[in-house]
Structure formats: C-alpha cells, structure tokens
Tab-separated table of C-alpha atoms in Angstrom:
chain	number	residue	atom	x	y	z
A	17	UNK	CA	-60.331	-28.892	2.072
A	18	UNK	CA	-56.842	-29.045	0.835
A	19	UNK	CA	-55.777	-31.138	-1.799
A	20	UNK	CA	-54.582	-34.990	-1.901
A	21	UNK	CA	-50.994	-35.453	-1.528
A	22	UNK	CA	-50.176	-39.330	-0.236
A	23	UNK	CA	-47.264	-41.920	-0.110
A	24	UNK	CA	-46.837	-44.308	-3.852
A	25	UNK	CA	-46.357	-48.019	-3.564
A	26	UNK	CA	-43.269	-49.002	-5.448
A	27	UNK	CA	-44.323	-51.193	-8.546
A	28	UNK	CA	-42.157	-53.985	-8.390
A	29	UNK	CA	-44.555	-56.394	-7.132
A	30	UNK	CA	-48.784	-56.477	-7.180
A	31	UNK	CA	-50.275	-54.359	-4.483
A	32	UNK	CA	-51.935	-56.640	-1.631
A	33	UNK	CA	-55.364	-55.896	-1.004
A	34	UNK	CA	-58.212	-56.857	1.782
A	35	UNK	CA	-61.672	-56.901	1.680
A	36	UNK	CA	-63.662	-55.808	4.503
A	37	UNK	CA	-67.263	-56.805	4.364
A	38	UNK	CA	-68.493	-60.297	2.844
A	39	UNK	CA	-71.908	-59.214	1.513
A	40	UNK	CA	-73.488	-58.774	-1.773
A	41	UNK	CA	-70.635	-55.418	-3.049
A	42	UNK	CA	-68.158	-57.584	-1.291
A	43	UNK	CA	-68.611	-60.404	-3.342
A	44	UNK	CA	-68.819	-57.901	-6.763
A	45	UNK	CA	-65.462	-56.469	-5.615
A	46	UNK	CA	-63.531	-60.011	-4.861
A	47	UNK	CA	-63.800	-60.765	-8.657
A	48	UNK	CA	-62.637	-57.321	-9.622
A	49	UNK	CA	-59.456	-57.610	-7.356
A	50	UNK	CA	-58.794	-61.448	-8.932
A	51	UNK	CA	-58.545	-60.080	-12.044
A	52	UNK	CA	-56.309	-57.291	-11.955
A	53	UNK	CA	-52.701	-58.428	-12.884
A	54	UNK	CA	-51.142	-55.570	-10.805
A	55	UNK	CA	-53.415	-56.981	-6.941
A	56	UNK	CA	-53.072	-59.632	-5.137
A	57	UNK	CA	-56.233	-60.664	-2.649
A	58	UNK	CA	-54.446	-61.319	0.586
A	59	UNK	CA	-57.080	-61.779	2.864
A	60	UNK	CA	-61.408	-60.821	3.456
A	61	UNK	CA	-62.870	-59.890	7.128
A	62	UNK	CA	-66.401	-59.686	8.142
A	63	UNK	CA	-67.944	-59.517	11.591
A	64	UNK	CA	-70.044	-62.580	10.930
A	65	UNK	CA	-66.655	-64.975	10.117
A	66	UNK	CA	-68.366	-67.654	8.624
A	67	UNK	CA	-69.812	-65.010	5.683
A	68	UNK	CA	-66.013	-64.661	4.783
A	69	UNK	CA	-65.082	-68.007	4.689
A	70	UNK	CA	-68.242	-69.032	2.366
A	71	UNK	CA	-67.115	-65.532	0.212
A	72	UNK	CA	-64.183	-67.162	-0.180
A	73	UNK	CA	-64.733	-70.559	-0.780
A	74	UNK	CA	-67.127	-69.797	-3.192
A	75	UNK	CA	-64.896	-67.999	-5.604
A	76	UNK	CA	-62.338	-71.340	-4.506
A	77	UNK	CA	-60.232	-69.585	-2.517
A	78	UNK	CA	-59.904	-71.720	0.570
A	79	UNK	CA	-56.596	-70.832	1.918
A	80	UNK	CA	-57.064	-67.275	2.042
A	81	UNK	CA	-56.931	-65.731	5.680
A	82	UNK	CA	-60.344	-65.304	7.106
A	83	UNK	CA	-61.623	-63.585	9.949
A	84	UNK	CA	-63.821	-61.080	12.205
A	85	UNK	CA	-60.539	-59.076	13.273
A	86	UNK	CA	-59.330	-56.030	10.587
A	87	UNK	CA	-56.860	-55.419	12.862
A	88	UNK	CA	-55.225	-58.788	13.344
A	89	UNK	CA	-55.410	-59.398	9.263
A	90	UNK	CA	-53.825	-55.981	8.806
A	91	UNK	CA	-50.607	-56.902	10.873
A	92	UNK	CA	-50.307	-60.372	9.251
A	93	UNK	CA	-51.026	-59.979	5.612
A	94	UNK	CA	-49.518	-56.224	5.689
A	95	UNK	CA	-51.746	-55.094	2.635
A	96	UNK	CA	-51.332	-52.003	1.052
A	97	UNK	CA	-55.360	-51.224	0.565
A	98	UNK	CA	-58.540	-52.097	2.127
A	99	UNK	CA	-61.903	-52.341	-0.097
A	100	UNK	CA	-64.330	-51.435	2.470
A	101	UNK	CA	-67.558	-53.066	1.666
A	102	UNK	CA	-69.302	-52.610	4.936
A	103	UNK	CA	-72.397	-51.062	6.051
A	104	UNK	CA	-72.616	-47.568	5.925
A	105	UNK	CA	-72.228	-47.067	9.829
A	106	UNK	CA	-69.254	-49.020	10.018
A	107	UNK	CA	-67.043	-46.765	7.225
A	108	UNK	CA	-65.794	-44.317	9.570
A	109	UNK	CA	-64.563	-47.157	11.763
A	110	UNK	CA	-63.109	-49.578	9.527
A	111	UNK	CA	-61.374	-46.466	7.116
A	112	UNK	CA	-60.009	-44.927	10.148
A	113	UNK	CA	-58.494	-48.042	11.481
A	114	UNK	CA	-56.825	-49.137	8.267
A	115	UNK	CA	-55.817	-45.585	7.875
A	116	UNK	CA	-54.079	-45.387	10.679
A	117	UNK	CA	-51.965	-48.456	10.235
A	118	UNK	CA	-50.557	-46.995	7.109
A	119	UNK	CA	-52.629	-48.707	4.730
A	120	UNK	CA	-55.016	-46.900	1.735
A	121	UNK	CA	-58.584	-47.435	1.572
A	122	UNK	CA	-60.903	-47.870	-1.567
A	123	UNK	CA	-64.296	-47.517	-0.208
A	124	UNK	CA	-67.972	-47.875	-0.868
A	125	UNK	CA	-70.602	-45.130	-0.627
A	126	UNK	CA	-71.211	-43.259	0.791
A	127	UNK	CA	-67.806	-42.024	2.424
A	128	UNK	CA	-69.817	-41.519	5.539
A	129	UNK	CA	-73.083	-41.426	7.740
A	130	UNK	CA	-71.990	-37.844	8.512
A	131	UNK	CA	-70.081	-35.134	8.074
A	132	UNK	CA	-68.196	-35.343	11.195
A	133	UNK	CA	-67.321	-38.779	10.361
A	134	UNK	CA	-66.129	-37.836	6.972
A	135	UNK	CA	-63.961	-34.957	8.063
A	136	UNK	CA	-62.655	-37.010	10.625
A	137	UNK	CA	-61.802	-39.601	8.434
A	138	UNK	CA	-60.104	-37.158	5.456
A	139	UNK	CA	-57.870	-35.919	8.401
A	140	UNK	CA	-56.825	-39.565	9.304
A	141	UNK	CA	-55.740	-40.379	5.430
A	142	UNK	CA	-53.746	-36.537	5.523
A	143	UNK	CA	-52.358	-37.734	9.123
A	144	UNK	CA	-51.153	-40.645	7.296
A	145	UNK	CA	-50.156	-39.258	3.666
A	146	UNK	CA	-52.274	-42.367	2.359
A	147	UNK	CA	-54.863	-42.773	-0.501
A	148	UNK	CA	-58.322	-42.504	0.582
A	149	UNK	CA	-61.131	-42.940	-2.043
A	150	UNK	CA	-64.387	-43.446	-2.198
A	151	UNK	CA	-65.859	-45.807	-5.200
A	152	UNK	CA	-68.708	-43.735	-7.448
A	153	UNK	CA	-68.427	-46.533	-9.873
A	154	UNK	CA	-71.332	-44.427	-12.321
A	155	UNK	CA	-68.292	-41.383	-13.301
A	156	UNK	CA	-67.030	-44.828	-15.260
A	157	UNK	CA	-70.023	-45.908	-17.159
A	158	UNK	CA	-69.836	-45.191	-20.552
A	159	UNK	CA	-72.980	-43.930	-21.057
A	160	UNK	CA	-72.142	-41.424	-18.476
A	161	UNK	CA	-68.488	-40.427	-19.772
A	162	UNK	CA	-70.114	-39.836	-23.660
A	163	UNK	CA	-72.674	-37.213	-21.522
A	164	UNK	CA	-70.310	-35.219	-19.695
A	165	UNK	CA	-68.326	-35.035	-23.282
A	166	UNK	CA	-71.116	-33.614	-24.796
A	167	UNK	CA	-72.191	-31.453	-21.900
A	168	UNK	CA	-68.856	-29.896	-22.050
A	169	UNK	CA	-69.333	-28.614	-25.819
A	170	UNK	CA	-72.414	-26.895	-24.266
A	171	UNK	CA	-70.687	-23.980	-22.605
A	172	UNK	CA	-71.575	-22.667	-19.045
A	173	UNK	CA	-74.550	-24.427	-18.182
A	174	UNK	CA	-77.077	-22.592	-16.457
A	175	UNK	CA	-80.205	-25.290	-16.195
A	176	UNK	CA	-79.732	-28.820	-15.416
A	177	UNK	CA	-82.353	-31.643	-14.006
A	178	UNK	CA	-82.192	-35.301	-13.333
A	179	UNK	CA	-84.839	-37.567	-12.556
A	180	UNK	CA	-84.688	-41.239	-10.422
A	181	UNK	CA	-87.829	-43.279	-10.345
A	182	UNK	CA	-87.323	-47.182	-9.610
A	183	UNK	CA	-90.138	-49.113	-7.954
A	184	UNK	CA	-87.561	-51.146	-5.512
A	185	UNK	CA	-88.174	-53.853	-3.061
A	186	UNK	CA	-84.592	-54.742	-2.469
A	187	UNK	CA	-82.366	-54.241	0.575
A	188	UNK	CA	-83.841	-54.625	3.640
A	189	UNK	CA	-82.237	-51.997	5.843
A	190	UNK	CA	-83.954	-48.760	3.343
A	191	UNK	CA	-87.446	-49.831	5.246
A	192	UNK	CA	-84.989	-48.579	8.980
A	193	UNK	CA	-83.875	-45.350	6.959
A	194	UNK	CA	-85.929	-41.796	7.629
A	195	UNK	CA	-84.898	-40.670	4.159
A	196	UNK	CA	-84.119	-43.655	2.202
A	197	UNK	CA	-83.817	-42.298	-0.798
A	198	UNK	CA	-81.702	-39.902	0.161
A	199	UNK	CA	-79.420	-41.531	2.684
A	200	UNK	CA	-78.869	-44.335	0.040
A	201	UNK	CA	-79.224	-43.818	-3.687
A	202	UNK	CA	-79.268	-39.685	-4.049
A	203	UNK	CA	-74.948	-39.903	-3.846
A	204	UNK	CA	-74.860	-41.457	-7.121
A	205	UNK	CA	-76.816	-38.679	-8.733
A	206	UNK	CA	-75.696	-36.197	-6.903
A	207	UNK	CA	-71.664	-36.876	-7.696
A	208	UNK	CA	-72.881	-37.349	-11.497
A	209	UNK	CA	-74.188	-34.022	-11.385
A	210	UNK	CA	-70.659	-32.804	-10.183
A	211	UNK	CA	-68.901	-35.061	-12.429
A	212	UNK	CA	-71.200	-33.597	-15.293
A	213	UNK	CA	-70.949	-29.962	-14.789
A	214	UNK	CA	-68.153	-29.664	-13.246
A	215	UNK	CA	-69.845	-27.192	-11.125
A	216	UNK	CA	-69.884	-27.682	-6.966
A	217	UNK	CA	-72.730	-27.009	-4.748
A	218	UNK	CA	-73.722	-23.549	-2.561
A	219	UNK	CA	-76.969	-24.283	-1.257
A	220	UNK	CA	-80.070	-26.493	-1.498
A	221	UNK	CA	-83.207	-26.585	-0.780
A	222	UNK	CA	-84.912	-30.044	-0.958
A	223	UNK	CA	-88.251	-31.830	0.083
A	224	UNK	CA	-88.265	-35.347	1.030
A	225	UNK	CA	-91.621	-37.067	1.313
A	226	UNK	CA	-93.953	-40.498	1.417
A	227	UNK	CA	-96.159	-40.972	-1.144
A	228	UNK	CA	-99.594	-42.902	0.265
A	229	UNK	CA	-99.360	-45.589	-1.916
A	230	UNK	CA	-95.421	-46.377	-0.991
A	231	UNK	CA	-94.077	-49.339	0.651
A	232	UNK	CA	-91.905	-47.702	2.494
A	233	UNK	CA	-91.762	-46.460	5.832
A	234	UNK	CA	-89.822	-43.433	5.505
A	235	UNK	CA	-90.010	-40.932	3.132
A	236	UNK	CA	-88.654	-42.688	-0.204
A	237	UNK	CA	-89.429	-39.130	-2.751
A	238	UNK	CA	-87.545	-36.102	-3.119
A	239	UNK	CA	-87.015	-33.270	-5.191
A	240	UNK	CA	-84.055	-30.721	-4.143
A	241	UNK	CA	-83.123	-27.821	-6.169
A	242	UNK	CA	-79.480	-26.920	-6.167
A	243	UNK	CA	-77.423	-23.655	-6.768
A	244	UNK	CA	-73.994	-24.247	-8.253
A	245	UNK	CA	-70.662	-22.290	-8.704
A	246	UNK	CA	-71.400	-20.385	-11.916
A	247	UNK	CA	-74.771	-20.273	-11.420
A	248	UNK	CA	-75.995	-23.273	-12.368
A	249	UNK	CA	-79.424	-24.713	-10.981
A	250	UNK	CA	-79.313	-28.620	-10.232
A	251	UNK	CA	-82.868	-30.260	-9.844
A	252	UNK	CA	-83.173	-33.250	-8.613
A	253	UNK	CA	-86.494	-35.582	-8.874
A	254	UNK	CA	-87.101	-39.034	-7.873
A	255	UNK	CA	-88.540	-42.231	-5.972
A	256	UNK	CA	-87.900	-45.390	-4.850
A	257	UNK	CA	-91.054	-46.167	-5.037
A	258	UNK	CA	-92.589	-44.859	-8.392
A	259	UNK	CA	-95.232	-47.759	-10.204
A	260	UNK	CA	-94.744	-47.358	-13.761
A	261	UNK	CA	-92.084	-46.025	-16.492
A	262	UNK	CA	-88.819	-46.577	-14.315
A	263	UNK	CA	-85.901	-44.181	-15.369
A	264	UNK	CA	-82.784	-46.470	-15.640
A	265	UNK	CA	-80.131	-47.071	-12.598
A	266	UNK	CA	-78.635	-44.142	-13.482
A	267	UNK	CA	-81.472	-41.437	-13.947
A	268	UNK	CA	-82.394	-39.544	-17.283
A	269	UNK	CA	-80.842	-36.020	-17.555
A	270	UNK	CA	-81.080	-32.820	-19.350
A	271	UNK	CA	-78.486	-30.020	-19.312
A	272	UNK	CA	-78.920	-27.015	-21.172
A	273	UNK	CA	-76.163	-24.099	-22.029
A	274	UNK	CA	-76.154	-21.393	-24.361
A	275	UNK	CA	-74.399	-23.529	-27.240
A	276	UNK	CA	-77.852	-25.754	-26.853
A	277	UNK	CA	-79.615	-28.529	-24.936
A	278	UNK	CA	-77.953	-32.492	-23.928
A	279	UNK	CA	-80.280	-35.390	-22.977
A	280	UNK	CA	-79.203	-38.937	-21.794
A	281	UNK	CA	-81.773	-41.602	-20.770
A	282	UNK	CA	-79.555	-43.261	-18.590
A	283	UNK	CA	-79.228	-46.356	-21.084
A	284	UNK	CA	-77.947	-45.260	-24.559
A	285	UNK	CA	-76.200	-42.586	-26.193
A	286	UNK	CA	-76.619	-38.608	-25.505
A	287	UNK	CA	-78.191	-36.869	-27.934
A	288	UNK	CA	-77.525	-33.154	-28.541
A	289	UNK	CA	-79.616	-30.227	-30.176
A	290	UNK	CA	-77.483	-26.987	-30.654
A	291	UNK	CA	-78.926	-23.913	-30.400
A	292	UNK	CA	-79.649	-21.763	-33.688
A	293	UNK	CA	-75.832	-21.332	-35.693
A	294	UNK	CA	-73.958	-23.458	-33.070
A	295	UNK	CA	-72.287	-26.564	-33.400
A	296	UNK	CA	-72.945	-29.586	-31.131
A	297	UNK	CA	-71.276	-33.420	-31.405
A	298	UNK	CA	-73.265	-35.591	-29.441
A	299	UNK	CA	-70.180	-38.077	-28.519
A	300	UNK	CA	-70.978	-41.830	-28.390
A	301	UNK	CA	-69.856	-44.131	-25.977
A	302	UNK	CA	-66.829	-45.947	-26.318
A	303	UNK	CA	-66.683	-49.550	-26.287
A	304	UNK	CA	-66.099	-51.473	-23.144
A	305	UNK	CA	-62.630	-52.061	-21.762
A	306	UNK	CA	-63.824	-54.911	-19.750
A	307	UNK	CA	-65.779	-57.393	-22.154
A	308	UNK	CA	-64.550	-60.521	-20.594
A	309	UNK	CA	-65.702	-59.489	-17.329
A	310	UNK	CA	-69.798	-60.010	-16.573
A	311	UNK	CA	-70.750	-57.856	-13.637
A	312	UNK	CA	-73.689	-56.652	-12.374
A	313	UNK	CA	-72.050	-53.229	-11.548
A	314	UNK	CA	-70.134	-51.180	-14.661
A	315	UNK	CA	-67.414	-49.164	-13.558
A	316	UNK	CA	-65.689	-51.067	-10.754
A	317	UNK	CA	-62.650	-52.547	-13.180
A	318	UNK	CA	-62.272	-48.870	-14.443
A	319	UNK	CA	-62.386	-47.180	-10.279
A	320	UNK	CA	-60.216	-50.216	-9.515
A	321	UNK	CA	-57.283	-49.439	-12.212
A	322	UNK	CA	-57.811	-45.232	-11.068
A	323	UNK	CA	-57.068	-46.140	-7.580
A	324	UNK	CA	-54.484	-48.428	-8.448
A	325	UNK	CA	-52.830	-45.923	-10.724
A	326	UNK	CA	-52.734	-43.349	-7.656
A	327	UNK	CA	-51.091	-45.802	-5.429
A	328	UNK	CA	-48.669	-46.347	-8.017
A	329	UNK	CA	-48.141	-42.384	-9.247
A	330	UNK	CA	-49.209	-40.109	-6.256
A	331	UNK	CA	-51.703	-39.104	-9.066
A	332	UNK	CA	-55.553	-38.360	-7.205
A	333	UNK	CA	-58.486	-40.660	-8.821
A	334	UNK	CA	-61.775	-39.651	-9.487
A	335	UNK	CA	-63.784	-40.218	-5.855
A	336	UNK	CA	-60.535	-39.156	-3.808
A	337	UNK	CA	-61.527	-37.846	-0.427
A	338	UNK	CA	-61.068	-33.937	-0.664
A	339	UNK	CA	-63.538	-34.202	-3.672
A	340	UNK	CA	-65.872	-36.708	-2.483
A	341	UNK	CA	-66.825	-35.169	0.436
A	342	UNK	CA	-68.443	-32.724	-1.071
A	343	UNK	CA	-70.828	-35.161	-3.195
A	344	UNK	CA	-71.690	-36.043	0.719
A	345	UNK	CA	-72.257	-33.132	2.047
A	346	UNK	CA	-75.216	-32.354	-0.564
A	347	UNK	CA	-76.753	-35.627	0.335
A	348	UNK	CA	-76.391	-33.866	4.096
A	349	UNK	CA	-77.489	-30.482	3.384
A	350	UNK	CA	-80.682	-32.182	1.622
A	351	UNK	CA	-81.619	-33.454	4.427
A	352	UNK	CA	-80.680	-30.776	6.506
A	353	UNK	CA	-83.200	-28.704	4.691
A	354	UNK	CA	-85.564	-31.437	4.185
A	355	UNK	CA	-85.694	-31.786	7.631
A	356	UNK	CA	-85.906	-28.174	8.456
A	357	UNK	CA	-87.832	-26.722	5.620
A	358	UNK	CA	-85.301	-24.123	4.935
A	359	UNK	CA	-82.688	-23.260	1.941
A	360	UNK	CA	-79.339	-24.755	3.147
A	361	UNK	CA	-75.794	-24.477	2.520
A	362	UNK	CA	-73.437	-26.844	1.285
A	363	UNK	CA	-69.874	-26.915	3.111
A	364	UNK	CA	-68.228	-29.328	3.658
C-alpha cells in the first residue's frame, strides 16, 4: 500500500462534522464531537430517521438537520468529515460515498467486512487525496500507551501472547456471526499487537471454535498463532463466552525480548522484569487528558484530536487507512485459515 498523502482543512474556522449512524457508538461519538472547540456537529443521518432525531434531541439539539439521506446532508451542510457509526456492512458504502464527495471519514471498526471492500475503499480516499481513518480507540488508553513504552525498552521481541475471555450477552447481531469473536472483537487485539510491537503480520494460522457449554451459535473461541516481521510469534487466545475470571476489555499480555519479560493485565500499570544485568523501567500511565469527560469508551477524545490534527497538518493519525488495513486483513487471514485449516498469509 502506499502511504497517506491527503488535502488539509484551513484552520480558520471549526471543521464541520456528520454523524452517520444513530446507535449506541453514535451516541458515544456525538458528545465527543460537542466538545471539541476546533468541530462543529452539523448534522446526524441514520436509515431509521426517527433514531436521529431522538439522538439528537436527547443531547438537546433539536435544530440540527436530520435525516435517512447521507447524500442530501452532505450537499447541504458541506462538512468536512463523516464519523461513520454504522453497521459493519454498511462501511464500505457510506465511506465510499462521503469519499467521493470530497469529504474525510473517521470511522468505526472494523474498516471493512472484507478485503475487497477495504481496498476499494483506500483507493476512493487516494482518488480523492482525503483523510480516511479508522477509530482503534484502545492505541489511546493509557494503560495501553505505558505497555508499548515499556515493551519498547525490551529490544526485538521474539515471544508475545494475549489472552480475551469475557462471558458477553450483549449485542444482538454476534448470535448471526459464523465467527463472532473474530469478525467483531479480535481487531482490537489484533491492532494492539501491531501498535505494541511494532511488528506486521506474514502468516497465521488460527482455530476458531464453539465450546458446548456457549451461548452462542457460532463459534465464539479462538486461538491463532501469528508470525511477524522480525520474527516475532503473536498468540492469540480468547472467548466470548468464557464463565469465570474475565480478562479486562482489553486482554492481559505478555511480551518477552532479550532485555527481559513485560506483563499488563489490561487494567493497571505494566510491570517489567529485566533479564539478568539489564535494565528495565516499567513506565506508568499518564494521567488522563480528558477528566471532565465520563465515557464509557477511553480513547475517543484522544483519536478525535489525531484525526483532527491530520485534517489540519496533512500529518497521518494512528488508524489511517494504509496502516489499518493491515490490522484487517489478520482478522481475514484468521478466518481464512480457520476456515480452511491451513497456515495463511497476511497481505493486504
């Protein structure tokens, strides 16, 4: 993939954004927007119209346009970004379409259902010379920044494992998914393994399975193993539907490199044992930027102000397309080869 280059926003005035989707990460993004001093919410589509409207009023924002139609908001309100908080099947559409008119996109995960999509969809925001980004709010949590600090004093890692395990009866639409777990959550630990490393995938192979006792319809367990540039081996273990002990939101990890072994529980601060005459600083987290701000979701005010700096500088956030896709296509090639049965490639 080649690299991001894309048209700046001069920064005389605050950039106007839409919303597409009025569901539950629609409503955790509205607030975000409202807050920052340098956007302006201009206007919030969603195919059921009515689900807008209430969005809206309920954060008392009456007289803000409403409506099923991206299109017809995009040539009124003339926004400079979309937040695209739709489904999953409806990204390639909605990014494409706002592309296309000139206008940048700040999108959920995952980028795409497929591959095909997402390369389709990094050619339409080159076509266009406009920002295209993908929100992996968890490269913002602090817990997570302190880790990949103290990764980094590691050296060249050459064993690293995460495990997932969250007994969850949320979302409806996982019990419709053939691999929920890794069609919906495996992204977020998959791009914090990138993030982490800073190593990208070569191949996988990965099992994806149903545990008897499971709620679940499709298979909600996997484990994948991962080779990495530099030789680093990935492993990935979890569930969605794992009774006891749940690992927090964002996994517990372990990275190990010949300057010694990093842990994180997800929660707290790394800790760090060097190995024998090596030095080690386990770094803490910093404090939050945000404090005034109660969210459900760390690390949307922080992807917010990245994206907003790129629209402002030409300068790439974390999550920009040429990157993120390939964070996708190991969620792809895991189920390629869980699917198969056979090591896999990554390419993207």
């Amino acid at each position: 993939m080649t690299s991001a280059t894309f048209a700046t926003v001069e920064a005389d005035r605050p950039l106007r954004a839409v919303i597409a989707g009025a569901g539950f990460i629609g409503g955790q993004w509205a607030p975000e927007l409202l807050a920052h001093p340098g956007v302006e919410l201009v206007g919030w589509v969603d195919v059921a119209p009515e689900r807008a409207r209430a969005a809206a009023h309920a954060l008392g924002l009456d007289d803000l346009p409403t409506g099923a139609s991206l299109t017809s908001l995009l040539d009124g309100e003339e926004p400079d970004f979309v937040v695209n908080c739709t489904v999953p099947q409806a990204h390639h559409e909605v990014t494409v379409t706002a592309l296309r008119r000139g206008v940048s996109v700040l999108s959920e995960k995952p980028m795409a259902v497929t591959l095909e999509e997402a390369r389709a969809m990094v050619r339409a925001a080159d076509e266009s010379r406009r920002l295209f980004a993908v929100s992996q709010n968890r490269r913002h949590q602090r817990g997570l920044v302190a880790y990949r600090r103290t990764v980094a004093e590691l050296g060249p890692l050459g064993l690293m494992t995460s495990e997932f395990f969250i007994p969850y009866r949320g979302a409806a639409f996982l019990s419709t998914l053939e691999h929920p777990l890794l069609q919906d959550m495996a992204i977020h630990l998959f791009d914090a393994a990138r993030a982490v490393s800073g190593a990208d995938p070569v191949s996988v192979y990965c099992e994806s399975f149903r545990p008897a006792w499971t709620w679940y319809p499709g298979a909600c367990s996997a484990t994948a193993i991962f080779e990495m540039t530099g030789g680093l081996r990935y492993t990935f273990t979890g569930s969605w539907s794992a009774p006891g002990l749940p690992t927090s939101w964002t996994g517990s990890w372990r990275a190990t490199g010949p300057r010694g072994t990093a842990l994180w529980d997800g929660d707290g601060d790394p800790v760090a044992e060097p190995a024998k005459g090596e030095v080690v600083r386990a770094r803490k987290r910093e404090d939050d930027p945000y404090p005034e701000r109660p969210r459900r979701f760390g690390g949307l005010a922080e992807e917010l102000e990245e994206f907003v700096t790129g629209l402002r500088t030409g300068r790439a956030p974390q999550g920009e397309c040429h990157d993120n896709i390939r964070s996708l296509a190991m969620v792809t090639a895991a189920l390629e080869s869980a699917r198969t049965g056979m090591r896999t490639s990554v390419t993207t």
